[in-house]
Coordinates of C-alpha atoms in Angstrom, one line a residue:
E1 CA 12.3 -33.8 63.3
I2 CA 11.5 -33.9 59.6
R3 CA 8.4 -31.8 60.1
K4 CA 10.3 -29.0 61.7
V5 CA 13.0 -29.1 59.0
L6 CA 10.3 -28.9 56.3
T7 CA 8.6 -26.1 58.0
T8 CA 11.8 -24.2 58.4
I9 CA 12.7 -24.7 54.7
K10 CA 9.3 -23.6 53.6
G11 CA 9.6 -20.4 55.7
V12 CA 13.0 -19.5 54.3
A13 CA 11.8 -20.2 50.8
V14 CA 8.8 -17.9 51.2
D15 CA 11.1 -15.1 52.4
L16 CA 13.4 -15.7 49.4
E17 CA 10.4 -15.7 47.0
K18 CA 9.4 -12.3 48.4
D19 CA 12.9 -11.1 47.4
N20 CA 12.5 -12.6 44.0
Q21 CA 15.3 -15.1 44.6
S22 CA 13.9 -17.7 42.3
Q23 CA 17.1 -19.8 41.9
M24 CA 17.5 -20.2 45.6
V25 CA 13.9 -21.1 46.0
K26 CA 14.3 -23.8 43.4
E27 CA 17.4 -25.1 45.3
L28 CA 15.3 -25.3 48.4
E29 CA 12.5 -27.1 46.6
D30 CA 15.1 -29.7 45.3
A31 CA 16.2 -30.1 49.0
V32 CA 12.6 -30.8 50.1
I33 CA 12.3 -33.5 47.3
E34 CA 15.6 -35.1 48.4
L35 CA 14.6 -35.0 52.1
L36 CA 11.3 -36.7 51.3
K37 CA 13.1 -39.2 49.1
K38 CA 15.5 -40.1 52.0
S39 CA 12.6 -40.2 54.4
N40 CA 10.7 -42.7 52.2
E41 CA 13.9 -44.9 52.1
C42 CA 14.1 -44.8 55.9
A43 CA 10.4 -45.9 56.0
H44 CA 11.2 -48.8 53.7
F45 CA 14.1 -49.9 55.8
S46 CA 12.2 -49.6 59.0
S47 CA 9.4 -51.7 57.6
A48 CA 11.8 -54.3 56.3
V49 CA 13.5 -54.5 59.7
Q50 CA 10.2 -55.1 61.5
T51 CA 9.1 -57.6 59.0
V52 CA 12.3 -59.6 59.2
G53 CA 12.1 -59.6 63.0
N54 CA 8.5 -60.7 63.1
S55 CA 8.6 -63.3 60.3
Y56 CA 12.1 -64.9 60.6
Q57 CA 12.1 -68.6 61.3
P58 CA 15.4 -70.4 61.9
G59 CA 16.2 -73.1 59.4
E60 CA 18.7 -75.9 59.2
G61 CA 21.3 -73.9 57.3
L62 CA 22.8 -70.4 57.9
T63 CA 20.5 -67.6 57.0
D64 CA 21.6 -64.9 54.6
F65 CA 20.2 -62.0 56.5
K66 CA 21.4 -59.4 53.9
K67 CA 19.5 -61.2 51.2
F68 CA 16.5 -61.6 53.4
F69 CA 16.5 -57.9 54.3
D70 CA 17.1 -56.7 50.7
E71 CA 14.2 -58.8 49.5
E72 CA 11.9 -57.3 52.1
V73 CA 13.0 -53.8 51.2
R74 CA 12.3 -54.6 47.5
K75 CA 8.8 -55.8 48.4
T76 CA 8.1 -52.7 50.5
K77 CA 9.2 -50.4 47.7
A78 CA 7.1 -52.3 45.1
T79 CA 3.9 -51.7 47.2
D80 CA 4.7 -48.0 47.6
L81 CA 2.9 -46.4 44.6
S82 CA 3.0 -42.9 45.9
S83 CA 4.8 -40.2 43.9
L84 CA 7.1 -37.7 45.6
Q85 CA 6.0 -35.1 43.1
N86 CA 2.4 -35.5 44.4
H87 CA 3.4 -35.6 48.1
Q88 CA 1.4 -33.4 50.3
S89 CA 4.4 -31.7 51.9
L90 CA 5.9 -30.8 48.5
R91 CA 2.5 -29.7 47.3
L92 CA 2.1 -27.4 50.3
F93 CA 5.6 -26.0 49.8
R94 CA 4.8 -25.1 46.2
E95 CA 1.5 -23.6 47.2
A96 CA 3.2 -21.4 49.8
I97 CA 5.6 -20.1 47.2
W98 CA 2.9 -19.6 44.6
H99 CA 0.8 -17.6 47.0
V100 CA 3.5 -15.1 47.7
H101 CA 2.8 -13.3 44.4
H102 CA -0.5 -14.9 43.6
A103 CA -2.6 -14.8 46.8
G104 CA -6.1 -16.1 46.3
Q105 CA -5.3 -17.6 42.9
P106 CA -5.3 -21.3 42.1
M107 CA -2.0 -22.8 40.9
P108 CA -1.6 -23.2 37.1
G109 CA -3.5 -26.1 35.7
D110 CA -5.6 -26.6 38.9
E111 CA -9.1 -25.6 40.0
Q112 CA -9.4 -24.6 43.7
E113 CA -11.3 -27.8 44.5
E114 CA -8.7 -30.0 42.9
I115 CA -5.9 -28.4 45.0
V116 CA -7.6 -29.5 48.2
M117 CA -8.3 -32.9 46.8
T118 CA -4.8 -33.5 45.6
S119 CA -3.2 -32.3 48.8
T120 CA -5.3 -34.6 51.0
Q121 CA -5.6 -37.7 48.8
T122 CA -2.0 -38.3 47.9
S123 CA -0.9 -39.2 51.4
I124 CA -4.1 -39.5 53.5
L125 CA -6.4 -42.2 52.3
N126 CA -8.7 -42.4 55.3
I127 CA -9.6 -39.5 57.6
T128 CA -10.8 -41.8 60.4
C129 CA -9.5 -45.0 61.9
P130 CA -11.7 -47.8 60.3
L131 CA -11.6 -49.7 63.6
S132 CA -12.0 -47.1 66.3
G133 CA -13.8 -44.5 64.3
K134 CA -11.6 -41.7 65.7
P135 CA -10.4 -38.9 63.3
I136 CA -6.8 -39.6 62.4
H137 CA -5.7 -36.2 63.9
E138 CA -7.0 -37.4 67.3
L139 CA -5.1 -40.7 67.3
Q140 CA -2.6 -41.0 70.1
D141 CA -0.4 -43.6 68.3
P142 CA -1.2 -43.6 64.6
V143 CA 0.3 -46.2 62.3
R144 CA 0.0 -46.8 58.6
S145 CA 0.0 -50.0 56.6
M146 CA 2.9 -50.1 54.3
D147 CA 0.8 -52.1 51.8
C148 CA -2.4 -50.2 51.5
K149 CA -1.5 -46.9 53.2
H150 CA -4.5 -46.9 55.5
I151 CA -4.1 -45.3 58.9
Y152 CA -5.1 -46.9 62.2
E153 CA -4.8 -46.5 66.0
M154 CA -1.9 -48.8 66.9
K155 CA -3.4 -50.7 69.8
V156 CA -6.7 -51.2 68.1
V157 CA -5.2 -52.5 64.8
M158 CA -2.7 -54.8 66.6
H159 CA -5.6 -56.3 68.6
Y160 CA -7.5 -56.7 65.4
I161 CA -4.6 -58.5 63.7
K162 CA -4.2 -60.9 66.6
K163 CA -7.9 -61.8 66.9
E164 CA -8.6 -62.2 63.2
K165 CA -7.9 -65.5 61.5
P166 CA -5.1 -65.2 58.8
P167 CA -5.0 -63.8 56.3
C168 CA -6.2 -60.6 58.1
K169 CA -7.8 -58.4 55.6
C170 CA -7.7 -54.6 55.9
P171 CA -11.0 -53.5 57.5
V172 CA -11.5 -50.6 55.0
A173 CA -14.4 -51.5 52.7
G174 CA -13.2 -52.6 49.3
C175 CA -9.5 -52.8 50.3
P176 CA -8.0 -56.2 49.1
K177 CA -4.8 -55.9 51.1
V178 CA -3.8 -58.1 54.0
L179 CA -2.6 -56.6 57.3
Q180 CA 0.7 -57.8 58.9
A181 CA 1.9 -56.7 62.3
G182 CA 5.4 -56.0 60.9
K183 CA 4.0 -53.8 58.1
V184 CA 1.8 -51.6 60.1
V185 CA 4.2 -48.9 61.3
C186 CA 4.5 -45.2 62.2
D187 CA 6.6 -44.3 59.2
P188 CA 8.7 -41.1 59.2
L189 CA 6.2 -39.1 57.2
L190 CA 3.0 -40.2 58.9
R191 CA 2.8 -37.5 61.6
I192 CA 3.9 -34.9 59.0
D193 CA 1.0 -36.0 56.8
I194 CA -1.5 -35.9 59.7
D195 CA -0.2 -32.4 60.8
E196 CA -0.6 -31.1 57.3
Y197 CA -4.0 -32.6 57.0
R198 CA -5.0 -31.0 60.3
S199 CA -3.6 -27.6 59.2
T200 CA -5.4 -27.8 55.8
N201 CA -8.7 -28.7 57.5
I202 CA -8.5 -25.8 59.9
Q203 CA -7.8 -23.4 57.1
T204 CA -10.7 -24.5 55.0
A205 CA -13.1 -24.6 58.0
R206 CA -12.4 -21.0 59.1
P207 CA -14.4 -19.3 56.3
T208 CA -17.5 -21.4 57.1
M209 CA -17.2 -20.6 60.8
V210 CA -17.0 -16.9 60.1
E211 CA -20.0 -17.1 57.8
D212 CA -22.1 -18.9 60.4
F213 CA -21.3 -16.4 63.1
T214 CA -22.2 -13.6 60.7
E215 CA -25.6 -15.1 60.0
L216 CA -26.3 -15.4 63.8
E217 CA -25.5 -11.7 64.2
E218 CA -27.8 -10.8 61.4
D219 CA -30.6 -12.8 62.9
E220 CA -30.4 -10.9 66.1

């Protein structure tokens, strides 16, 4: 799995950073970027395949499936405005390396609050399914719209798409995008993004929990 590979690379890079092997760390960072790039390409191809399968209608003449497929890939890439440089997994990789020698310090150019905001907003646009209300890290079968990047529970959103009259608009308030069954998928990075979001939330929640317990002890 990509998640396991990224975790392994990050662990190796942290060890190398401790030994001041900066060049090797940079090479591993480049490898992470390349892996995320290829994963995004796989997501585009996967979405295109599903779209072709769901929307193809036989015509009188022969269908140029390569042209059909290439056009769907182009459309999918055009709607993907995310930047690999701001991807959550890459951000967390860089944070892990930075904290080896700068524990407790914000990365250059960022305030601590901005770090949390950047790492969560680049890949995770909604923290609960807008239809079921469940937190995204509790969804059994999470899927993400390739157009607007909002995350849903698969069964719930598919039911929503079927019962709504077309065009089926995204249920997130203010989102102008239209949902299509072939473009609501579990892309290769979705579970990684959710796992990283869960991990980040647990880490940021722990100090508050400790503080609350301390206050209870003092009251006694």
